[in-house]
Amino acid sequence: MTDVTLDAFLAACRQLAEDAPARIDRAATPAEFADVRTQLVGRKQGRLADLMAQLATLPPDARREAGRAINEVKADIEQRLDAREAAVAAAARGAHAIDPSMPARRRWQGSLHPVTLVIDEIADIFRELGFTIALGPEAETEFYNFTALNFPADHPAMELHDTLYLANDTLLRTHTSPVQVRTLQQYAPPVRVLAPGNVYRRDFFDATHAPAFMQLEGLAIDEGISFVDLKATLSEFARRFYGGTRRVRFGPSYFPFVEPGAQMDVEVDLGDGKGTRWVEILGCGMVHPNVLDAAGIDSERYTGWAFGMGPARIAMSRHGIPDIRVLYDSDVRFLEQFAR
Ligand code: PHE
């Protein structure tokens, strides 16, 4: 290496300082920045490393000024490299930038199903009227589903084509009324229970039927209970559930396990422009003495009443829903109307 003079060294420093910006400004990727950094200010090779080597060959009294010059150039180049690399990286991020002014996407939190809400609300009303919750199995025996409920042995409801039979003489219960018998076998009167649960029927899925659906059974057994108690309690329930202005009515109906049997209708507007109409929301009646006897209850001493309702139909009657099937699909646009 040939010796250099201080002037030549300072000139080389200025030349490097002049060349550097154009080189730096051409770099666009992290790899290009790494290359330029090595070429300009690398410790072992590159133009700054060359100048450092020359520095050692300068006369001792020139090294101080030469050292200051080279450090200045080095600092300038590194600063420009850092600033330019940061700016390029920020611009790249800008392509996928977060826009903090954009409204947040709304979170669907999930909520209770409208049928569940109806069951909970009805259970609250009946709890205040002195009822507790009772549950029974969905796979039932013929005895609880039919026989103990005073169905005649050859009743058509027991036919294979009306009921879904499982193995070992069990069937999918067609109503929650078997819970009446199971409760009375287990607890002595007075009894006031509400029994919610799934029931199954060989029904087609159409606007008003589902092959699996919820029922809510009610049962009140005590001494001296009459049809007046039935009508008063169910009217009070309707008043609390629908509000005092919605009209309800009772009419005669038939179920083998009640005598007399009745149904309660509520006046609804389904919002289809056809005005109001009466919709049956529950079956009810005085518990048949044969049912009390089958459950081991003294039917001379005790009387009572029972009802069974479909909470899906009740949700429909309350919200003016014309088709039961919307309650069984998972269309969030429908379901989220009931979120609370
Ligand atoms: N179990 C009857 C049904 O499923 C409803 C009902 C219950 C009627 C209790 C009277 C008393 O249709």
Short mmCIF file of C-alpha atoms and ligand atoms in Angstrom, two decimals:
data_model
loop_
_atom_site.label_atom_id
_atom_site.label_comp_id
_atom_site.label_asym_id
_atom_site.label_seq_id
_atom_site.Cartn_x
_atom_site.Cartn_y
_atom_site.Cartn_z
CA MET A 1 0.00 0.00 0.00
CA THR A 2 1.41 3.34 -1.05
CA ASP A 3 1.61 6.13 1.47
CA VAL A 4 -1.01 8.89 1.17
CA THR A 5 -0.92 12.49 2.17
CA LEU A 6 -3.43 14.08 4.55
CA ASP A 7 -4.92 16.11 1.69
CA ALA A 8 -5.43 13.03 -0.44
CA PHE A 9 -7.01 11.22 2.52
CA LEU A 10 -9.42 14.08 3.22
CA ALA A 11 -10.31 14.23 -0.48
CA ALA A 12 -11.08 10.51 -0.46
CA CYS A 13 -13.32 11.04 2.58
CA ARG A 14 -15.22 13.82 0.81
CA GLN A 15 -15.57 11.65 -2.28
CA LEU A 16 -17.08 8.86 -0.22
CA ALA A 17 -19.47 11.31 1.45
CA GLU A 18 -20.54 12.54 -1.98
CA ASP A 19 -21.02 9.12 -3.55
CA ALA A 20 -22.85 7.53 -0.64
CA PRO A 21 -26.30 9.20 -0.85
CA ALA A 22 -26.97 8.06 -4.41
CA ARG A 23 -25.97 4.49 -3.52
CA ILE A 24 -28.12 4.47 -0.40
CA ASP A 25 -31.14 5.93 -2.15
CA ARG A 26 -31.13 3.17 -4.76
CA ALA A 27 -31.54 0.43 -2.12
CA ALA A 28 -35.12 -0.77 -1.72
CA THR A 29 -35.08 -4.20 -0.09
CA PRO A 30 -33.52 -5.43 3.17
CA ALA A 31 -30.94 -7.43 1.12
CA GLU A 32 -29.97 -4.36 -0.90
CA PHE A 33 -29.57 -2.33 2.26
CA ALA A 34 -27.29 -5.01 3.72
CA ASP A 35 -25.14 -4.93 0.56
CA VAL A 36 -24.83 -1.16 0.47
CA ARG A 37 -24.06 -1.09 4.18
CA THR A 38 -21.18 -3.53 3.66
CA GLN A 39 -19.84 -1.73 0.61
CA LEU A 40 -19.84 1.68 2.28
CA VAL A 41 -19.17 1.20 5.98
CA GLY A 42 -18.30 -2.51 6.41
CA ARG A 43 -15.67 -3.18 9.04
CA LYS A 44 -13.55 -5.62 7.02
CA GLN A 45 -14.11 -4.56 3.43
CA GLY A 46 -15.56 -1.68 1.51
CA ARG A 47 -14.60 1.91 1.09
CA LEU A 48 -14.60 2.89 4.74
CA ALA A 49 -12.46 -0.13 5.64
CA ASP A 50 -9.97 0.92 2.92
CA LEU A 51 -9.77 4.45 4.36
CA MET A 52 -9.26 3.00 7.86
CA ALA A 53 -6.29 1.02 6.54
CA GLN A 54 -4.83 4.18 4.95
CA LEU A 55 -5.30 6.08 8.20
CA ALA A 56 -2.66 3.89 9.83
CA THR A 57 -0.11 4.90 7.17
CA LEU A 58 -0.53 8.68 7.68
CA PRO A 59 2.14 10.58 9.57
CA PRO A 60 1.23 10.57 13.30
CA ASP A 61 0.55 14.36 13.40
CA ALA A 62 -2.00 14.06 10.55
CA ARG A 63 -3.99 11.17 12.07
CA ARG A 64 -6.03 13.26 14.44
CA GLU A 65 -7.62 15.39 11.70
CA ALA A 66 -7.90 12.42 9.39
CA GLY A 67 -9.61 10.41 12.16
CA ARG A 68 -12.15 13.15 12.80
CA ALA A 69 -12.95 13.37 9.07
CA ILE A 70 -13.45 9.64 8.66
CA ASN A 71 -15.64 9.36 11.77
CA GLU A 72 -17.84 12.16 10.50
CA VAL A 73 -18.27 10.47 7.12
CA LYS A 74 -19.04 7.16 8.80
CA ALA A 75 -21.64 8.70 11.11
CA ASP A 76 -23.33 10.56 8.23
CA ILE A 77 -23.53 7.45 6.07
CA GLU A 78 -24.92 5.27 8.88
CA GLN A 79 -27.48 7.85 9.78
CA ARG A 80 -28.64 8.12 6.18
CA LEU A 81 -28.74 4.34 5.83
CA ASP A 82 -30.80 3.94 9.01
CA ALA A 83 -33.25 6.70 8.09
CA ARG A 84 -33.72 5.49 4.54
CA GLU A 85 -34.13 1.83 5.55
CA ALA A 86 -36.72 2.76 8.19
CA ALA A 87 -38.63 4.88 5.67
CA VAL A 88 -38.70 2.06 3.10
CA ALA A 89 -39.90 -0.44 5.73
CA ALA A 90 -42.66 1.93 6.87
CA ALA A 91 -43.81 2.42 3.28
CA ALA A 92 -43.97 -1.37 2.81
CA ARG A 93 -46.11 -1.73 5.93
CA GLY A 94 -48.27 1.07 4.60
CA ALA A 95 -49.62 -1.28 1.91
CA HIS A 96 -51.39 -3.29 4.67
CA ALA A 97 -51.72 -0.48 7.11
CA ILE A 98 -54.22 -0.52 9.91
CA ASP A 99 -56.80 2.19 9.47
CA PRO A 100 -57.65 3.19 13.04
CA SER A 101 -60.63 5.23 11.88
CA MET A 102 -62.38 2.15 10.43
CA PRO A 103 -65.35 1.01 12.56
CA ALA A 104 -64.65 -2.27 14.38
CA ARG A 105 -66.29 -5.41 13.03
CA ARG A 106 -69.16 -6.21 15.36
CA ARG A 107 -68.64 -9.34 17.43
CA TRP A 108 -71.46 -11.94 17.41
CA GLN A 109 -71.48 -13.01 21.01
CA GLY A 110 -74.14 -15.67 20.83
CA SER A 111 -77.21 -15.64 23.02
CA LEU A 112 -79.99 -17.85 24.27
CA HIS A 113 -82.33 -19.29 21.64
CA PRO A 114 -85.81 -17.72 21.50
CA VAL A 115 -87.37 -21.04 22.57
CA THR A 116 -84.98 -21.27 25.54
CA LEU A 117 -85.84 -17.69 26.46
CA VAL A 118 -89.55 -18.58 26.43
CA ILE A 119 -88.98 -21.64 28.63
CA ASP A 120 -86.91 -19.62 31.11
CA GLU A 121 -89.51 -16.90 31.26
CA ILE A 122 -92.40 -19.33 31.75
CA ALA A 123 -90.42 -21.17 34.42
CA ASP A 124 -89.91 -17.85 36.22
CA ILE A 125 -93.64 -17.12 36.16
CA PHE A 126 -94.58 -20.57 37.44
CA ARG A 127 -91.83 -20.47 40.05
CA GLU A 128 -93.57 -17.44 41.53
CA LEU A 129 -96.79 -19.46 41.49
CA GLY A 130 -95.15 -22.21 43.58
CA PHE A 131 -93.95 -24.64 40.89
CA THR A 132 -90.56 -26.38 40.83
CA ILE A 133 -88.82 -28.07 37.90
CA ALA A 134 -89.06 -31.84 37.29
CA LEU A 135 -87.30 -33.84 34.58
CA GLY A 136 -87.82 -37.25 33.01
CA PRO A 137 -86.07 -39.44 30.42
CA GLU A 138 -86.51 -38.91 26.69
CA ALA A 139 -86.28 -42.67 26.08
CA GLU A 140 -89.45 -43.83 27.80
CA THR A 141 -91.39 -47.02 28.28
CA GLU A 142 -94.83 -47.65 26.89
CA PHE A 143 -96.10 -47.72 30.44
CA TYR A 144 -95.15 -44.12 31.24
CA ASN A 145 -95.78 -42.68 27.80
CA PHE A 146 -99.16 -44.36 27.23
CA THR A 147 -100.50 -46.99 29.63
CA ALA A 148 -100.24 -45.09 32.91
CA LEU A 149 -101.71 -42.08 31.11
CA ASN A 150 -104.94 -43.94 30.47
CA PHE A 151 -104.38 -44.60 26.76
CA PRO A 152 -106.50 -47.62 25.83
CA ALA A 153 -104.31 -50.64 24.99
CA ASP A 154 -105.12 -50.40 21.27
CA HIS A 155 -104.91 -46.63 20.95
CA PRO A 156 -103.67 -45.62 17.47
CA ALA A 157 -101.05 -43.23 18.94
CA MET A 158 -99.07 -46.31 20.02
CA GLU A 159 -98.79 -47.63 16.49
CA LEU A 160 -95.33 -48.06 15.00
CA HIS A 161 -96.06 -45.43 12.39
CA ASP A 162 -96.95 -42.77 14.95
CA THR A 163 -94.20 -43.31 17.49
CA LEU A 164 -90.45 -43.81 17.23
CA TYR A 165 -89.55 -47.07 18.97
CA LEU A 166 -86.09 -47.89 20.30
CA ALA A 167 -84.76 -51.29 21.36
CA ASN A 168 -85.82 -53.05 24.59
CA ASP A 169 -89.42 -51.86 24.69
CA THR A 170 -88.41 -48.21 24.89
CA LEU A 171 -89.63 -45.43 22.68
CA LEU A 172 -88.87 -41.76 22.24
CA ARG A 173 -91.45 -40.03 24.39
CA THR A 174 -94.12 -38.30 22.37
CA HIS A 175 -94.92 -35.81 25.11
CA THR A 176 -93.72 -34.72 28.57
CA SER A 177 -96.83 -36.11 30.29
CA PRO A 178 -94.93 -39.25 31.45
CA VAL A 179 -93.17 -36.91 33.90
CA GLN A 180 -96.55 -36.49 35.63
CA VAL A 181 -96.57 -40.18 36.53
CA ARG A 182 -92.88 -40.35 37.44
CA THR A 183 -93.23 -37.29 39.71
CA LEU A 184 -96.31 -38.63 41.47
CA GLN A 185 -94.58 -41.98 42.07
CA GLN A 186 -91.71 -40.14 43.72
CA TYR A 187 -93.35 -37.33 45.68
CA ALA A 188 -96.48 -37.27 47.82
CA PRO A 189 -98.96 -34.43 47.19
CA PRO A 190 -99.09 -31.49 47.32
CA VAL A 191 -97.19 -31.44 44.03
CA ARG A 192 -96.62 -28.46 41.75
CA VAL A 193 -94.07 -29.09 39.02
CA LEU A 194 -93.09 -27.77 35.62
CA ALA A 195 -91.38 -30.32 33.33
CA PRO A 196 -89.56 -28.99 30.25
CA GLY A 197 -87.96 -31.33 27.74
CA ASN A 198 -87.61 -32.69 24.24
CA VAL A 199 -90.31 -34.87 22.71
CA TYR A 200 -90.40 -36.76 19.41
CA ARG A 201 -93.03 -37.52 16.84
CA ARG A 202 -93.17 -39.02 13.40
CA ASP A 203 -94.16 -35.67 11.96
CA PHE A 204 -92.92 -34.03 8.81
CA PHE A 205 -90.96 -30.83 9.15
CA ASP A 206 -93.38 -28.19 7.88
CA ALA A 207 -94.45 -24.67 8.79
CA THR A 208 -96.24 -25.82 11.94
CA HIS A 209 -94.58 -29.17 12.84
CA ALA A 210 -91.14 -30.43 13.81
CA PRO A 211 -90.27 -34.11 14.44
CA ALA A 212 -88.39 -33.16 17.61
CA PHE A 213 -89.49 -30.25 19.74
CA MET A 214 -89.69 -28.92 23.26
CA GLN A 215 -92.66 -29.28 25.53
CA LEU A 216 -93.42 -27.79 28.89
CA GLU A 217 -95.61 -29.87 31.17
CA GLY A 218 -97.32 -28.49 34.25
CA LEU A 219 -98.89 -30.51 37.06
CA ALA A 220 -100.66 -29.45 40.25
CA ILE A 221 -102.03 -32.10 42.62
CA ASP A 222 -103.50 -31.42 46.06
CA GLU A 223 -106.65 -31.86 48.07
CA GLY A 224 -109.62 -29.85 46.81
CA ILE A 225 -108.15 -28.65 43.50
CA SER A 226 -110.81 -27.86 40.89
CA PHE A 227 -111.11 -26.64 37.31
CA VAL A 228 -111.34 -23.11 38.74
CA ASP A 229 -107.71 -23.41 39.88
CA LEU A 230 -106.68 -24.56 36.40
CA LYS A 231 -108.41 -21.68 34.65
CA ALA A 232 -107.26 -19.09 37.17
CA THR A 233 -103.62 -20.22 37.11
CA LEU A 234 -103.35 -20.50 33.33
CA SER A 235 -105.13 -17.17 32.82
CA GLU A 236 -102.74 -15.57 35.29
CA PHE A 237 -99.82 -17.13 33.42
CA ALA A 238 -101.13 -15.73 30.11
CA ARG A 239 -101.66 -12.30 31.65
CA ARG A 240 -98.08 -12.22 32.94
CA PHE A 241 -96.54 -13.69 29.82
CA TYR A 242 -98.40 -11.81 27.10
CA GLY A 243 -99.46 -8.74 29.06
CA GLY A 244 -102.96 -8.06 30.32
CA THR A 245 -104.32 -6.84 27.00
CA ARG A 246 -103.83 -10.04 24.96
CA ARG A 247 -107.04 -12.09 24.86
CA VAL A 248 -107.10 -15.81 25.73
CA ARG A 249 -109.94 -18.32 25.63
CA PHE A 250 -110.59 -21.90 26.76
CA GLY A 251 -112.38 -24.54 24.73
CA PRO A 252 -113.10 -28.24 25.12
CA SER A 253 -110.50 -30.76 23.94
CA TYR A 254 -109.71 -34.44 24.40
CA PHE A 255 -106.70 -36.21 25.91
CA PRO A 256 -107.11 -39.64 27.56
CA PHE A 257 -105.23 -38.54 30.70
CA VAL A 258 -107.49 -35.60 31.57
CA GLU A 259 -111.21 -35.28 32.23
CA PRO A 260 -112.50 -32.79 31.40
CA GLY A 261 -109.94 -31.78 28.79
CA ALA A 262 -109.48 -28.29 27.41
CA GLN A 263 -107.25 -26.13 25.29
CA MET A 264 -106.22 -22.55 25.77
CA ASP A 265 -106.01 -20.27 22.75
CA VAL A 266 -104.38 -16.85 22.49
CA GLU A 267 -105.24 -14.15 20.00
CA VAL A 268 -102.25 -13.28 17.83
CA ASP A 269 -101.37 -11.16 14.85
CA LEU A 270 -98.80 -12.96 12.71
CA GLY A 271 -98.11 -9.76 10.81
CA ASP A 272 -99.17 -11.27 7.47
CA GLY A 273 -101.88 -8.67 6.91
CA LYS A 274 -104.65 -11.15 7.71
CA GLY A 275 -105.42 -9.57 11.08
CA THR A 276 -105.67 -11.46 14.36
CA ARG A 277 -106.54 -15.11 14.81
CA TRP A 278 -106.83 -17.61 17.66
CA VAL A 279 -103.86 -19.94 18.11
CA GLU A 280 -103.94 -22.93 20.44
CA ILE A 281 -100.96 -22.71 22.79
CA LEU A 282 -101.65 -25.51 25.27
CA GLY A 283 -103.71 -28.55 26.13
CA CYS A 284 -104.90 -28.98 29.69
CA GLY A 285 -107.48 -30.58 31.95
CA MET A 286 -108.22 -32.22 35.25
CA VAL A 287 -105.93 -35.20 35.81
CA HIS A 288 -107.90 -38.39 35.16
CA PRO A 289 -108.43 -40.53 38.28
CA ASN A 290 -106.93 -43.50 36.39
CA VAL A 291 -103.64 -41.61 36.08
CA LEU A 292 -103.57 -40.91 39.82
CA ASP A 293 -104.35 -44.56 40.50
CA ALA A 294 -101.61 -45.76 38.12
CA ALA A 295 -99.13 -43.54 39.97
CA GLY A 296 -100.26 -44.85 43.37
CA ILE A 297 -102.06 -41.67 44.45
CA ASP A 298 -105.41 -41.89 46.25
CA SER A 299 -107.78 -40.48 43.64
CA GLU A 300 -110.60 -40.20 46.20
CA ARG A 301 -108.56 -37.80 48.27
CA TYR A 302 -106.54 -35.88 45.69
CA THR A 303 -107.41 -34.05 42.53
CA GLY A 304 -105.40 -31.82 40.23
CA TRP A 305 -104.84 -30.41 36.81
CA ALA A 306 -102.17 -30.57 34.16
CA PHE A 307 -101.19 -28.77 31.01
CA GLY A 308 -98.76 -29.27 28.18
CA MET A 309 -97.53 -26.55 25.88
CA GLY A 310 -95.07 -26.14 23.05
CA PRO A 311 -92.65 -23.29 23.77
CA ALA A 312 -91.79 -23.05 20.04
CA ARG A 313 -95.44 -22.33 19.25
CA ILE A 314 -95.49 -19.88 22.13
CA ALA A 315 -92.42 -18.08 20.80
CA MET A 316 -94.18 -17.92 17.41
CA SER A 317 -97.39 -16.59 18.93
CA ARG A 318 -95.49 -13.99 20.87
CA HIS A 319 -93.25 -12.72 18.10
CA GLY A 320 -95.59 -13.25 15.15
CA ILE A 321 -93.31 -15.90 13.57
CA PRO A 322 -95.26 -17.64 10.77
CA ASP A 323 -92.99 -20.70 10.21
CA ILE A 324 -91.66 -23.00 12.96
CA ARG A 325 -88.66 -24.01 10.83
CA VAL A 326 -86.82 -20.73 11.31
CA LEU A 327 -86.49 -21.69 14.97
CA TYR A 328 -84.49 -24.77 14.00
CA ASP A 329 -81.97 -23.41 11.54
CA SER A 330 -78.92 -21.47 12.54
CA ASP A 331 -79.46 -18.31 10.51
CA VAL A 332 -77.85 -15.73 12.73
CA ARG A 333 -79.83 -12.92 11.09
CA PHE A 334 -82.97 -14.48 12.51
CA LEU A 335 -81.53 -15.56 15.85
CA GLU A 336 -79.75 -12.31 16.72
CA GLN A 337 -83.06 -10.45 16.79
CA PHE A 338 -83.64 -12.18 20.11
CA ALA A 339 -80.21 -11.53 21.59
CA ARG A 340 -80.27 -9.63 24.82
N1 PHE B 1 -99.46 -34.26 26.40
C1 PHE B 1 -100.38 -33.51 25.60
C2 PHE B 1 -99.80 -33.37 24.20
O1 PHE B 1 -98.68 -33.67 23.99
C3 PHE B 1 -100.63 -32.12 26.17
C4 PHE B 1 -101.34 -32.15 27.48
C5 PHE B 1 -100.64 -32.20 28.66
C6 PHE B 1 -102.72 -32.09 27.53
C7 PHE B 1 -101.28 -32.21 29.88
C8 PHE B 1 -103.39 -32.10 28.73
C9 PHE B 1 -102.66 -32.14 29.88
O2 PHE B 1 -100.45 -32.95 23.28
#
